[in-house]
Short mmCIF file of C-alpha atoms in Angstrom, two decimals:
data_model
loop_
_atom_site.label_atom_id
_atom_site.label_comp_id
_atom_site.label_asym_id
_atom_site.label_seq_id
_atom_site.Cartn_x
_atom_site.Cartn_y
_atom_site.Cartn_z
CA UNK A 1 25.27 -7.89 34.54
CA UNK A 2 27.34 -8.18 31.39
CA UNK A 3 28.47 -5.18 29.88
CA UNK A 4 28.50 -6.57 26.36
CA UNK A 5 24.89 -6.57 26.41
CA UNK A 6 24.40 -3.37 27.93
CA UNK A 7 26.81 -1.83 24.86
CA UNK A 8 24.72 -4.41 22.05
CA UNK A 9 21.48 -2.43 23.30
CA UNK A 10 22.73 1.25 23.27
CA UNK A 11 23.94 0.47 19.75
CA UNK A 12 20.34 -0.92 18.61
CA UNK A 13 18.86 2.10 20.53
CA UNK A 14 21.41 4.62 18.98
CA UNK A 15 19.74 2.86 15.66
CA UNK A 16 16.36 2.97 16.41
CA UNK A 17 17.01 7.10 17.22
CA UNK A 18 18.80 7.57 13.96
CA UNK A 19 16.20 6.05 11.85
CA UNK A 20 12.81 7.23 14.16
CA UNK A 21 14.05 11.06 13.47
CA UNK A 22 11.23 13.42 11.71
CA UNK A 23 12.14 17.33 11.36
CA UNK A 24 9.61 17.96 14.08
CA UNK A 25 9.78 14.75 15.93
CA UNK A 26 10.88 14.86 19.97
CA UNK A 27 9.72 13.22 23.40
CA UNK A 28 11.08 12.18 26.62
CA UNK A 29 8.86 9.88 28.98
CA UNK A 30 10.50 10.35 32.23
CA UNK A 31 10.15 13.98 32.35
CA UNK A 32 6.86 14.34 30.37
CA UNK A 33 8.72 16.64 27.82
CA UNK A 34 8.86 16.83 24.10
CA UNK A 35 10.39 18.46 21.46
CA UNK A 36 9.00 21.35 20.09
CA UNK A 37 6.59 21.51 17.44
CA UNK A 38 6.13 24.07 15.61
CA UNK A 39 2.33 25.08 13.83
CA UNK A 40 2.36 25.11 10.10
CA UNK A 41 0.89 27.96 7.90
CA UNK A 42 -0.78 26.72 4.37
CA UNK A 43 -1.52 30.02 3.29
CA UNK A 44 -5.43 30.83 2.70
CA UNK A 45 -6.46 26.90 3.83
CA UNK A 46 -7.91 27.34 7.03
CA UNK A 47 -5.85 24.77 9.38
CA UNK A 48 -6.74 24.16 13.20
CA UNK A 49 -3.14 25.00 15.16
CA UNK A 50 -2.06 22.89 18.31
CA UNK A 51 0.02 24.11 21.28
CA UNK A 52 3.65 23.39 21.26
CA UNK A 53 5.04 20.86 24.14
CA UNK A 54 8.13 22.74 24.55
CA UNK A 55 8.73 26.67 26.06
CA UNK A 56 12.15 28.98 25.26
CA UNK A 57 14.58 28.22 27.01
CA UNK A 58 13.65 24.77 28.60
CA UNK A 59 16.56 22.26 28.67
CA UNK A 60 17.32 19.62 25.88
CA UNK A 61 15.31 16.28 25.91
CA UNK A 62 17.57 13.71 25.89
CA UNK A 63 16.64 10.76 23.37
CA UNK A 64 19.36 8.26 24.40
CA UNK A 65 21.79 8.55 27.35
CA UNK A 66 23.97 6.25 28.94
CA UNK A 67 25.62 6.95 32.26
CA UNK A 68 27.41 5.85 35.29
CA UNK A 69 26.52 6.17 38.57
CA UNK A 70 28.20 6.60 42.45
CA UNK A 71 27.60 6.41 45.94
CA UNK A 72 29.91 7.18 48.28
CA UNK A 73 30.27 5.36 51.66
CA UNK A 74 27.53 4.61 54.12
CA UNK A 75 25.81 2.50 56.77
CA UNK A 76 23.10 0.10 55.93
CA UNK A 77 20.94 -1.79 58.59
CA UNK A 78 18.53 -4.74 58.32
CA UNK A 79 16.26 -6.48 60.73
CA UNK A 80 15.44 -9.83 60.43
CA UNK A 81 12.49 -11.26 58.48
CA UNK A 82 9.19 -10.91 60.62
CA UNK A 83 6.36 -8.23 61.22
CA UNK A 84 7.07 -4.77 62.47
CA UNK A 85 4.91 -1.70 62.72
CA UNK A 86 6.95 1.42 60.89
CA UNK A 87 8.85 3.11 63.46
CA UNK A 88 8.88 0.41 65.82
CA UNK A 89 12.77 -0.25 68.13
CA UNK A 90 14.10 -3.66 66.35
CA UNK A 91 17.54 -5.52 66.84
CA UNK A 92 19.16 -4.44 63.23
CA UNK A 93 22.70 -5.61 61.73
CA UNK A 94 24.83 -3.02 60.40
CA UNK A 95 27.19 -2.95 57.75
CA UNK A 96 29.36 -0.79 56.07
CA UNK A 97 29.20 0.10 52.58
CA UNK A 98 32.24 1.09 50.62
CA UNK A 99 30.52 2.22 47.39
CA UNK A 100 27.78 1.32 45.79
CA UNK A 101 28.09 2.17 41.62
CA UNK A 102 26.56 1.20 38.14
CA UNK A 103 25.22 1.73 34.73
CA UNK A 104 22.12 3.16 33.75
CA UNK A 105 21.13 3.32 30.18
CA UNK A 106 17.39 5.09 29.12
CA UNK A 107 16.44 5.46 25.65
CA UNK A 108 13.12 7.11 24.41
CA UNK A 109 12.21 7.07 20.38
CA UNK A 110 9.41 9.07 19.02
CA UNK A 111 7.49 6.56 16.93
CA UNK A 112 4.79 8.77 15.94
CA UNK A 113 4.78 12.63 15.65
CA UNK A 114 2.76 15.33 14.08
CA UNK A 115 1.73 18.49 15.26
CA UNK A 116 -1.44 16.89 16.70
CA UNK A 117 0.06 14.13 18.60
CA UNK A 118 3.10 12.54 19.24
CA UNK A 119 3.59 9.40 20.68
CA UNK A 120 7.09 7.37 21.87
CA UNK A 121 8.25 4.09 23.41
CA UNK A 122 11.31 3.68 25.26
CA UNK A 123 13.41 1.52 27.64
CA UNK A 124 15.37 1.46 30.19
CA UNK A 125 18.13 -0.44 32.37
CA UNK A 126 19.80 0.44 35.66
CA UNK A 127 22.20 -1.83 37.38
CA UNK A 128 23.36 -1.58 40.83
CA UNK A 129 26.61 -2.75 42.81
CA UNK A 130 26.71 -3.01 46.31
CA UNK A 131 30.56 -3.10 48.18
CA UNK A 132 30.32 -3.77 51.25
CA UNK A 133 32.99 -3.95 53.75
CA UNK A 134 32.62 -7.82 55.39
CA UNK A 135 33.10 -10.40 53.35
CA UNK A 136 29.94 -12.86 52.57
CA UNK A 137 31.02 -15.24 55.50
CA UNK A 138 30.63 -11.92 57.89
CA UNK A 139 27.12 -11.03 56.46
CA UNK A 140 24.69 -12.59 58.64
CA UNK A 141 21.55 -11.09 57.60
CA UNK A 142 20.38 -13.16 53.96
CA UNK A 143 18.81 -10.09 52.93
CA UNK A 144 22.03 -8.29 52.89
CA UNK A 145 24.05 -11.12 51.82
CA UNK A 146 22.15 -11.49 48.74
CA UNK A 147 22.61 -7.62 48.01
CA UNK A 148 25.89 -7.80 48.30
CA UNK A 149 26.35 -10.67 45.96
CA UNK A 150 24.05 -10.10 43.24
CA UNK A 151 23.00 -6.58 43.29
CA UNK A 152 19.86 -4.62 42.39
CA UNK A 153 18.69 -3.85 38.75
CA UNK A 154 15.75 -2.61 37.05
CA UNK A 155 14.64 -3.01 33.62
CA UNK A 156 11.69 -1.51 32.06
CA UNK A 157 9.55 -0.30 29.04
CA UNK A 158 7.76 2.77 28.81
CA UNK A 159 5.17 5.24 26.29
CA UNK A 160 4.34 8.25 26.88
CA UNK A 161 1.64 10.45 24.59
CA UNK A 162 1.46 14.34 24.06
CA UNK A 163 -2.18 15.68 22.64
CA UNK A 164 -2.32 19.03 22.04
CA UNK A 165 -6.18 19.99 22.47
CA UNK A 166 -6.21 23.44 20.43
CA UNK A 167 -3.63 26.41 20.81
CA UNK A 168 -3.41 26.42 24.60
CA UNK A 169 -4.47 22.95 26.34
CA UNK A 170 -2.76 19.71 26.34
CA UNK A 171 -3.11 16.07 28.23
CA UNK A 172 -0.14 13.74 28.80
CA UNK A 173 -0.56 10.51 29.43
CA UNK A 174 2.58 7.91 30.83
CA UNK A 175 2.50 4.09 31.64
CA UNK A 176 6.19 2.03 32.42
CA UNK A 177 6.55 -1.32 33.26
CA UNK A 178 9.35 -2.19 35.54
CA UNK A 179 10.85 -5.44 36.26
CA UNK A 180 13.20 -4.85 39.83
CA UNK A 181 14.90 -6.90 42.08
CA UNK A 182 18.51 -8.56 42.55
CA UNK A 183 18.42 -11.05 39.35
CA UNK A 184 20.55 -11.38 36.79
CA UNK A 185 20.18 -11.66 32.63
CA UNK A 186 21.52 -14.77 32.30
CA UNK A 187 18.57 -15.93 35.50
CA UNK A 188 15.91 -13.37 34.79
CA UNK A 189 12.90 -13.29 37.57
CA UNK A 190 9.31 -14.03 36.44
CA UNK A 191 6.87 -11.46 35.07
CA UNK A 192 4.62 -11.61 37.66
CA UNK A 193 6.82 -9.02 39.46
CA UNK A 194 6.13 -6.76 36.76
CA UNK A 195 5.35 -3.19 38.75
CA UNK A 196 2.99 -0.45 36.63
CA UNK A 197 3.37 3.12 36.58
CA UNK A 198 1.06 5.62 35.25
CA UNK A 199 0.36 8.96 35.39
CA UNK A 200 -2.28 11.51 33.30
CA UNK A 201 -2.13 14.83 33.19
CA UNK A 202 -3.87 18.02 31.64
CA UNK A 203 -2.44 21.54 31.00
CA UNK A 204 -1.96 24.68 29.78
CA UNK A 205 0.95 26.44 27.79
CA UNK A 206 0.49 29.92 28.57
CA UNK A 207 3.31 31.69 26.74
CA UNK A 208 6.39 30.61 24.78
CA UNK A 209 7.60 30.87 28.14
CA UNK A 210 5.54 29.23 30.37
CA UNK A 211 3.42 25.88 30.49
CA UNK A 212 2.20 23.86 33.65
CA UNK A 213 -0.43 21.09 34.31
CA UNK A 214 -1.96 18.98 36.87
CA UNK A 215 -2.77 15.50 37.39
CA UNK A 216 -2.76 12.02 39.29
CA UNK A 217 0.13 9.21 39.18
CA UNK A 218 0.75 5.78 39.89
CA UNK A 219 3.88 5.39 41.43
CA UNK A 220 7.33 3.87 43.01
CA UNK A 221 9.22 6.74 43.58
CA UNK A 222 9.00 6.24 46.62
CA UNK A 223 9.34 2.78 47.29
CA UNK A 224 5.78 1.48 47.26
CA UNK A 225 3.33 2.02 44.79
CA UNK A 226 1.17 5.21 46.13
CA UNK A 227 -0.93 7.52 44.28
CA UNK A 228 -0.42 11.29 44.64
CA UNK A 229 -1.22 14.32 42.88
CA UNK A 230 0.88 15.94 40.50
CA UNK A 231 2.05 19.42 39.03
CA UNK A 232 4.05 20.00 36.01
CA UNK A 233 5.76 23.63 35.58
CA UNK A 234 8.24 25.12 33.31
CA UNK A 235 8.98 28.74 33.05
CA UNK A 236 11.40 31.00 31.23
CA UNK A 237 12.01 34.45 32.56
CA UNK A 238 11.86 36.99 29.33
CA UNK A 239 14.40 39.65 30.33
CA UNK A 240 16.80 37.46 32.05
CA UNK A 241 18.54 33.54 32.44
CA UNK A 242 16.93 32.31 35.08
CA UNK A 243 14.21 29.09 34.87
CA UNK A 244 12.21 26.81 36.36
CA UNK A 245 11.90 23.11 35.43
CA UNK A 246 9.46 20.71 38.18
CA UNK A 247 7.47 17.85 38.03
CA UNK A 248 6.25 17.74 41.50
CA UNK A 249 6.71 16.23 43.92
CA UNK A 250 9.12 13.54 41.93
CA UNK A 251 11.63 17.20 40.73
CA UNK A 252 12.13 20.79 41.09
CA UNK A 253 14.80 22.31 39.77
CA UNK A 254 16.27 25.87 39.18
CA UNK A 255 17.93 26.54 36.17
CA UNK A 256 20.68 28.96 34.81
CA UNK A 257 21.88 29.32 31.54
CA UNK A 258 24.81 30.05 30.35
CA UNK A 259 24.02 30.10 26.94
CA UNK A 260 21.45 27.55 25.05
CA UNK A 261 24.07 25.18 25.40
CA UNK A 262 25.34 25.26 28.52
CA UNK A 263 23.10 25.41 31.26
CA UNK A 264 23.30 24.83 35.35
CA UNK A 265 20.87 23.18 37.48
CA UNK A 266 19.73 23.03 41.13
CA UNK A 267 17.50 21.29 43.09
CA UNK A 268 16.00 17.57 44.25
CA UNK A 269 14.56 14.17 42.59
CA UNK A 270 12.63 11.32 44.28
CA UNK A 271 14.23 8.05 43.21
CA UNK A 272 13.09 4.43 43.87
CA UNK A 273 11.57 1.47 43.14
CA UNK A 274 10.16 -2.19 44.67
CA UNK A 275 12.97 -4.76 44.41
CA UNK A 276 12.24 -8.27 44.64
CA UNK A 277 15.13 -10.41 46.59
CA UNK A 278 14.79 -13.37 44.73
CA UNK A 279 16.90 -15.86 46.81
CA UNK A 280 15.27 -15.35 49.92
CA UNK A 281 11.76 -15.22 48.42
CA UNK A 282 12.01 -18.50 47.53
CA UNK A 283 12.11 -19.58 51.18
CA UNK A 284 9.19 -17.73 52.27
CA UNK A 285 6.03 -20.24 50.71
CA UNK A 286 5.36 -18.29 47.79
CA UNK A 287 5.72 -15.31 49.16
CA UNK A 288 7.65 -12.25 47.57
CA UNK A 289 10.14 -10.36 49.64
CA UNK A 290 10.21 -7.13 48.10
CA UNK A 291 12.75 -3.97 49.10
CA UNK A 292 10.86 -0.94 49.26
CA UNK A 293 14.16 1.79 48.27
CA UNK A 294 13.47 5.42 47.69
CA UNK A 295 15.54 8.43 48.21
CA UNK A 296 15.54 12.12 47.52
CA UNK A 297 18.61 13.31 45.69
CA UNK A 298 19.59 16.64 46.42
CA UNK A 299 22.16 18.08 43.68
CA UNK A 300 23.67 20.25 41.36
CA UNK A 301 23.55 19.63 37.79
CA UNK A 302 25.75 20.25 34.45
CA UNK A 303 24.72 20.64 30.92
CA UNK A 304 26.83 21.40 28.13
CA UNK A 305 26.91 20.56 24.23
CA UNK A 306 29.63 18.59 23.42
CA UNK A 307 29.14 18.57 19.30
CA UNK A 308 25.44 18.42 17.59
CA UNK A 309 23.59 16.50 18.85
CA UNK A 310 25.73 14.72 21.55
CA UNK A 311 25.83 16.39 25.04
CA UNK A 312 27.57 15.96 28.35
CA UNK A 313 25.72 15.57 31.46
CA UNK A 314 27.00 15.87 35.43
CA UNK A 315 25.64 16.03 38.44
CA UNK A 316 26.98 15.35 41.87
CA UNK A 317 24.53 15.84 45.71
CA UNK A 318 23.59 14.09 48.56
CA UNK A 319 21.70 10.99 48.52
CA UNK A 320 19.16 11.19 51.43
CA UNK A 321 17.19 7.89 52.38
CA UNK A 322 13.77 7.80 52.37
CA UNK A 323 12.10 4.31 52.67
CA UNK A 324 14.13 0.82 52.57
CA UNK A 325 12.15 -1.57 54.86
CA UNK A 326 10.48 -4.31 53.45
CA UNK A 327 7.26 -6.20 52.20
CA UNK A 328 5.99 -9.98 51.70
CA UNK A 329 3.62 -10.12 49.48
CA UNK A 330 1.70 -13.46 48.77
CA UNK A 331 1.92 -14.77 45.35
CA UNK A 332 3.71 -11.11 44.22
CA UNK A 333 0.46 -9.63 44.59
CA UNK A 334 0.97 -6.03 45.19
CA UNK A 335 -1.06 -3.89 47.83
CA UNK A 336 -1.89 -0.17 48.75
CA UNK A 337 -0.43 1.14 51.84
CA UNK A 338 -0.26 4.84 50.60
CA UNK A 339 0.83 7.73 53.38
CA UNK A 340 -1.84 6.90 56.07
CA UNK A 341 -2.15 1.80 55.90
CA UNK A 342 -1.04 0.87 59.34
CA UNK A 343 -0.03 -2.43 57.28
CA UNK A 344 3.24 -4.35 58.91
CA UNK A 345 6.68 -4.25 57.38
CA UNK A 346 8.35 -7.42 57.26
CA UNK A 347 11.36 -6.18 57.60
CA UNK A 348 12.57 -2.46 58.83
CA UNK A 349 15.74 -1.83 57.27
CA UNK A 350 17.50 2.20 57.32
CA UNK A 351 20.85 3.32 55.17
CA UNK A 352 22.54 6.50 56.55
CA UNK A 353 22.99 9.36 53.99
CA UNK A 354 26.72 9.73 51.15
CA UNK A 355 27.55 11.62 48.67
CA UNK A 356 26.77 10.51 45.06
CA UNK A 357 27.95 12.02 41.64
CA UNK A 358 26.32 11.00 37.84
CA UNK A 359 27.91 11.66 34.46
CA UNK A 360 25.96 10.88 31.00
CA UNK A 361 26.65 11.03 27.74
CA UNK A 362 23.53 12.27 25.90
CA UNK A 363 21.59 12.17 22.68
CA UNK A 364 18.99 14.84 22.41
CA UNK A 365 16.64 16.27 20.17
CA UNK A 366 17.58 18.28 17.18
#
């Protein structure tokens, strides 16, 4: 991927945030979060008041952040191309991989925002770099051959909407659009690989200190598309530091501050996607070989003001695998396997479990 595009887009982004700014104007799509906003008081004109989407105490919601990711060294495995029933005893190749590293770059602009609703569109790119160990003419397995060569990326456009119902009850809605798999900007893949997201949610805020909600999702995080229940919770104790930030079951995390602006984090995040492996797809009659990759990332995570509005993120945990086998799916077509399809992989790939560490540089909300 060329970095000069990467740094042409943060720069349009870091635009687009500049000039999309209202005093009361804040959202972020991935973690269903907003800014707060605060009611308004006109005096003797009786005015209807809406919840705030924020508590005290919750952590900043980053509007633009662009960071670099690392794996450390680990084992990857693939079968050959065929059909295999999940847990089924396959011949696999393994390989080592040295590191596998890249850029990620999210961006999410309030483009409308009053007290009684708030909407925002955003973007994102995340590149991948595989190193492995053998050289191309020691990679036998095409699947892994083309990884190493070319990569994984995703790129992707999302909106999210807050609606505060009165002065207690909310709904969130999310939809993203995801374009995955190991091709490059200068040979893009078709749109008919596009992969949907979604989730809806409705919920309560409590207190200042506490909101949660429940709902369902559409979702990769896992690998596959599935649809589970979810539960969103924050929650600020009064008389001491201590927090709790989770969108389960994709995060859960305990937080400690410091001070408002510089804060400590612990806990896990489900992480994936469907990758299409362009290359070999196209010798499989129309058929799309896709990479089913999710993992849970346990870690421990930094957050610290750097100077106004600019912030420092790090976090470094273990990468634990959860799913990289593989589908074909005729035509790109996608299909529902969920926890319980007895549907055959076409390929049953495993990666054993390194070390990672992320670092950001942040834009958040006033």
């Amino acid at each position: 991927m060329s970095y000069r595009i990467l740094l042409l887009l943060f720069a349009w982004m870091s635009c687009g945030w500049l000039f999309a700014q209202t005093p009361d104007s804040t959202a972020q799509e991935n973690d269903l979060d907003f800014g707060e906003f605060d009611d308004f008081d006109f005096g003797d004109v009786e005015v209807k008041t809406y919840c705030s989407s924020k508590i005290i105490g919750i952590s900043p919601q980053q509007l633009i952040s662009l960071g670099y990711d690392f794996q450390g060294s680990y084992d990857a495995s693939f079968s050959a191309i065929g059909s295999f029933e999940d847990g089924a005893d396959v011949p696999q190749e393994t390989y080592q991989i040295n590191s596998t590293q890249g850029v990620r770059l999210v961006a999410n602009i309030p483009v409308y925002s009053r007290n009684s609703l708030v909407v925002q569109l955003g973007a994102n790119i995340w590149d991948m770099r595989y190193q492995f160990d053998e050289p191309d003419d020691q990679i036998s397995n095409e699947v892994a051959r083309s990884i190493n060569q070319n990569g994984l990326r995703t790129a992707g456009l999302n909106t999210t909407v807050f609606k505060p119902l009165d002065e207690t009850r909310f709904l969130l809605f999310q939809g993203s659009a995801d374009l995955s798999g190991d091709y490059t900007f200068d040979n893009m893949q078709s749109l008919d690989y596009l992969r949907y997201s979604a989730a809806a949610l409705f919920g309560w805020r409590k207190s200042d200190y506490f909101q949660w909600a429940v709902g369902l999702s559409r979702t990769y995080r896992v690998g596959e598309m599935n649809y589970i229940p979810v539960v969103l919770l924050n929650w600020t104790a009064k008389d001491s530091p201590w927090g709790v930030e989770c969108l389960l079951p994709a995060r859960a995390h305990v937080r400690y501050s410091l001070s408002p602006r510089n804060m400590l984090f612990a806990g896990f995040e489900l992480e994936g996607q469907s990758y299409s492996i362009n290359g070999v797809s196209e010798t499989l009659n129309n058929q799309s070989l896709e990479i089913r990759r999710g993992e849970m990332r346990w870690r421990a995570m930094w957050q610290r003001q750097l100077t106004g509005f600019v912030w420092l993120q790090a976090q470094a945990g273990y990468r634990i695998n959860w799913s990289y086998n593989a589908d074909t799916l005729p035509g790109g077509d996608e299909f529902f396997r969920g926890f319980f399809g007895n549907q055959e992989y076409a390929m049953l790939n495993s990666l054993t479990n390194p070390f990672y560490a992320n670092i950001s540089i942040n834009l958040v909300s006033p």
